[in-house]
C-alpha positions in Angstrom: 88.2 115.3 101.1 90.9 117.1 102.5 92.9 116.8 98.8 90.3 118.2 97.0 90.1 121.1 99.7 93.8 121.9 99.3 93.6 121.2 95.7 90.9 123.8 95.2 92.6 126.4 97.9 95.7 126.7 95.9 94.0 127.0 92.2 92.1 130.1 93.9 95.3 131.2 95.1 96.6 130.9 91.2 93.9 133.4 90.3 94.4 135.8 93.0 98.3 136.2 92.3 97.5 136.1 88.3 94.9 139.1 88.7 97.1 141.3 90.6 99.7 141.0 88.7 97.7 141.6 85.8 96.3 145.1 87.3 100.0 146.0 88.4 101.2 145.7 84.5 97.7 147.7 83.6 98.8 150.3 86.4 102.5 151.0 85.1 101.4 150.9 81.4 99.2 153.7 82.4 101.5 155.7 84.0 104.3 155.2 81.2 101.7 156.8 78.6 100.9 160.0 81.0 104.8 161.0 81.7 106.3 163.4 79.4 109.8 163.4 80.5 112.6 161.4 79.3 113.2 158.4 81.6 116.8 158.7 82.7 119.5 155.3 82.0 119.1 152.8 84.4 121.0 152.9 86.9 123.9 149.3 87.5 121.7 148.9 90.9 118.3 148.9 89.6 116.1 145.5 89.6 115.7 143.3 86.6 112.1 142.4 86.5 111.5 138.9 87.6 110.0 136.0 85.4 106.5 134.8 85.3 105.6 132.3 87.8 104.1 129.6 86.9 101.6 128.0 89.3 101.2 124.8 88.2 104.1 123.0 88.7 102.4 120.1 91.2 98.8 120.4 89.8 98.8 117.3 87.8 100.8 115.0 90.6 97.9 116.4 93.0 95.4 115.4 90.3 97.0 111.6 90.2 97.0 111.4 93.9 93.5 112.7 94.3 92.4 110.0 91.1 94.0 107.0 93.3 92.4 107.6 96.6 89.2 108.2 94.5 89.1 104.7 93.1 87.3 102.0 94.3 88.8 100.1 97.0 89.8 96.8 95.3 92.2 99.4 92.7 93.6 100.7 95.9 94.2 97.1 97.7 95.7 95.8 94.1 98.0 98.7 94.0 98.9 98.0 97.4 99.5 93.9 96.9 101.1 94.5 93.7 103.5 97.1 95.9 104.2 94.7 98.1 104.4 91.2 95.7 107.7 93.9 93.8 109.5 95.1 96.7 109.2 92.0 99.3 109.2 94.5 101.8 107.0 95.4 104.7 105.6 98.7 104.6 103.7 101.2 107.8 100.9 102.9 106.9 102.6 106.2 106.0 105.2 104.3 103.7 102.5 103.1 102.3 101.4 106.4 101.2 104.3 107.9 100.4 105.1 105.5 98.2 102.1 104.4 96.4 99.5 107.0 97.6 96.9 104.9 98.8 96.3 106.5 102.4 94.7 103.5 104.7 94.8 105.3 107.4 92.2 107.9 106.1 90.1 104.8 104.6 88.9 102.4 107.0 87.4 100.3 103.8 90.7 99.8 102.4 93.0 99.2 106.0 90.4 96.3 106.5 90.8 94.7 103.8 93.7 95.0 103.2 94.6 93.4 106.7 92.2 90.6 106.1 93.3 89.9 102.6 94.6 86.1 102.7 97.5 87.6 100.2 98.7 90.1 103.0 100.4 89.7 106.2 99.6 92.2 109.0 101.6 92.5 112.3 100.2 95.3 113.8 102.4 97.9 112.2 103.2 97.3 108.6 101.9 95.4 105.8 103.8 92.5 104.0 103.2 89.9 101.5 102.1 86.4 102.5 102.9 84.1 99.7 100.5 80.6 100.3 104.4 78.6 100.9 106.9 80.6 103.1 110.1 79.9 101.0 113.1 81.4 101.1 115.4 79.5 98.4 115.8 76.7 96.4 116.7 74.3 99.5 113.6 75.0 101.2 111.9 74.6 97.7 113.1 70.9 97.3 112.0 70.2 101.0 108.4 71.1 100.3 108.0 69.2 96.8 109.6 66.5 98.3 107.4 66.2 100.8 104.1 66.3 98.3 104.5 62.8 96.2 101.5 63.1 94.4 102.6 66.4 93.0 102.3 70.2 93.9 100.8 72.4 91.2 103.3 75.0 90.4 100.8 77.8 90.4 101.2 77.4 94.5 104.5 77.8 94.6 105.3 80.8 91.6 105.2 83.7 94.2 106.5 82.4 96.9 110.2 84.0 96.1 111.2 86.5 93.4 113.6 83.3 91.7 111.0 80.6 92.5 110.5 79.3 88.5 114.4 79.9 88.0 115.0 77.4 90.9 112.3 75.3 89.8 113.7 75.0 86.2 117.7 74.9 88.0 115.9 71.5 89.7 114.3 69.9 86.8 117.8 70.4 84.8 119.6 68.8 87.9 117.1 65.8 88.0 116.0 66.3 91.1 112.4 66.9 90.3 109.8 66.4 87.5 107.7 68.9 86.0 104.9 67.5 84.3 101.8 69.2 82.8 98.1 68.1 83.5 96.4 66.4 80.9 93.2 68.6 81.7 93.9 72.1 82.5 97.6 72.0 80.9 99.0 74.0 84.7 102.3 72.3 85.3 102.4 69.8 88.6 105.8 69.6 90.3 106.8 65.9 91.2 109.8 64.8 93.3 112.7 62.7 91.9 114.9 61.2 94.5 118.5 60.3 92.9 118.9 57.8 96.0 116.0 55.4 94.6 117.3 54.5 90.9 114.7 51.8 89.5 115.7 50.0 86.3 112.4 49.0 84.3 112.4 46.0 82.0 111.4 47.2 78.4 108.3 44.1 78.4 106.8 46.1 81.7 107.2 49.7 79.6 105.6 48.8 76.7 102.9 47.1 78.7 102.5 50.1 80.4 102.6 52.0 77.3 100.1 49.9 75.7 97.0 50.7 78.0 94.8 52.8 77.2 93.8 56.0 79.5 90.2 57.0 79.6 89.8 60.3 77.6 87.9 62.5 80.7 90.1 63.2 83.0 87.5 62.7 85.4 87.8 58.7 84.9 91.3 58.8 85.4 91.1 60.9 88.7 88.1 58.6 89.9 90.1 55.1 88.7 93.2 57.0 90.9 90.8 57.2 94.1 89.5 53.1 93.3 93.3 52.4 93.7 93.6 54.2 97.1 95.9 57.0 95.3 95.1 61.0 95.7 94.6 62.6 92.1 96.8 66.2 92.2 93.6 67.7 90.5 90.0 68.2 90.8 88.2 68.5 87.6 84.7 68.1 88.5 85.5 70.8 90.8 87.6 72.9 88.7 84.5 72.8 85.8 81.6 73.8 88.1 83.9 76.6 89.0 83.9 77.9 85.2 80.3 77.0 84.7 79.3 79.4 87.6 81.7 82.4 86.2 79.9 81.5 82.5 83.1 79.5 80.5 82.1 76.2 79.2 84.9 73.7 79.5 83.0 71.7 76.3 84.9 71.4 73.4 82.9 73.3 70.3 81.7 70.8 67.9 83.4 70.6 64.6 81.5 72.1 61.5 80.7 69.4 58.7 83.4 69.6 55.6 81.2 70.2 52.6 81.5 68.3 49.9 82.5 69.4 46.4 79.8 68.8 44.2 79.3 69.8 40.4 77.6 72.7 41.4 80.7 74.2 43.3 82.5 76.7 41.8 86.0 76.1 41.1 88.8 78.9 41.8 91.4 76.8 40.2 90.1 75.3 36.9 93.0 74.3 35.3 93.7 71.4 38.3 90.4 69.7 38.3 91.8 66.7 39.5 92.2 68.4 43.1 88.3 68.8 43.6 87.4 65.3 42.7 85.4 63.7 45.7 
């Protein structure tokens, strides 16, 4: 690459200025030995000898430069999201380099996907980030979970503006919206609460409520949700085949068997036998 070129051209050029200033001190070493005479005083216009140079000022940020662009491409297109997910900026090309030093316009791997990445918006001339809602604050937030009344998973909505969580917490507080966790996977869902539709609930219907009992799977629950013509916020047979294929088993680990303390077990505390007594 053209890095490793330059990089390579100026360490040569490191050597070539050490070694002749090497052979000049050699040279007027030498001829300080041969002469005889007494050197007269310096004179008030004479030059003060000038300090070592040192060469390798910008070697190592040219060695971290030349380490990025030598990655593999999905390094490069994180560094480039994550660029963009801090700053909520849009960046060109050269910005891009500049600030992060991933060159896309010298790898066509990285500019194409980078510009197809569903994560990244691409107008034709700079890069941005594409959140999955376009929000801007915490009115447009309360318009979109308003308009979701089974619930909208709060994993959708986390980078959709720097404050998103604050205004989501700032809402909960003001009772305008519930957040409830999943039963399943413990990710929080985002409900609306509309202040304008009070409903007063007689105790006799709350504990009649409270009193069934909810299969344990959460799959019978979503499926009992679709018998009732209502949309479960979830998928968990879906969500389960998805960890079996990347190897994690959503089954719970069965529970060793508690031994039992028999007159063969060896007692640390002796003195309280009355705590080991089956």
């Amino acid at each position: 690459m053209a890095l490793q070129e330059q990089l390579d051209k100026f360490k040569k050029q490191q050597e070539k200025c050490q070694s002749t200033l090497t052979s000049i001190a050699a040279s007027n070493k030498a001829t300080n030995k041969k002469s005889t005479f007494v050197p007269a005083a310096p004179s008030a216009n004479a030059r003060t000898p000038a300090p070592a140079v040192k060469f390798s000022n910008d070697t190592e940020r040219l060695q971290h430069i030349n380490s990025i662009r030598k990655a593999p491409v999905g390094a490069q297109i994180k560094r480039v999201i994550d660029l963009l997910l801090e700053t909520r900026q849009a960046f060109t090309p050269e910005q891009i380099n500049e600030t992060c030093y991933v060159d896309t316009n010298a790898n066509k791997a990285v500019f194409d996907s980078l510009r197809n990445n569903p994560k990244v918006n691409y107008d034709g001339k700079r890069f941005s980030y594409k959140s999955k809602h376009d929000l801007k604050d915490k009115t447009q937030l309360l318009h979109l979970i308003r308009k979701f009344l089974e619930g909208i998973a709060v994993i959708d909505l986390k980078d959709a503006y720097p404050t998103v969580m604050e205004d989501l917490q700032a809402l909960k507080a003001a009772g305008q919206i519930w957040l409830l966790s999943n039963f399943d996977s413990q990710e929080d869902i985002a409900y609306p609460n509309d202040p304008r539709v009070p409903l007063k609930v007689d105790d006799d219907l709350k504990q009649l409520f409270r009193g069934i009992e909810l299969p344990r799977d959460m799959i019978d629950i979503e499926r009992d949700l679709q018998k009732n013509g209502m949309k479960p916020a979830t998928n968990t047979a879906q969500r389960r085949a998805r960890s079996e294929v990347h190897g994690i088993s959503s089954k719970q680990k069965p529970k060793k068997k508690k031994h039992e303390i028999t007159k063969r077990t060896k007692l640390t505390n002796a003195h309280l036998p009355e705590l080991f007594r089956t």
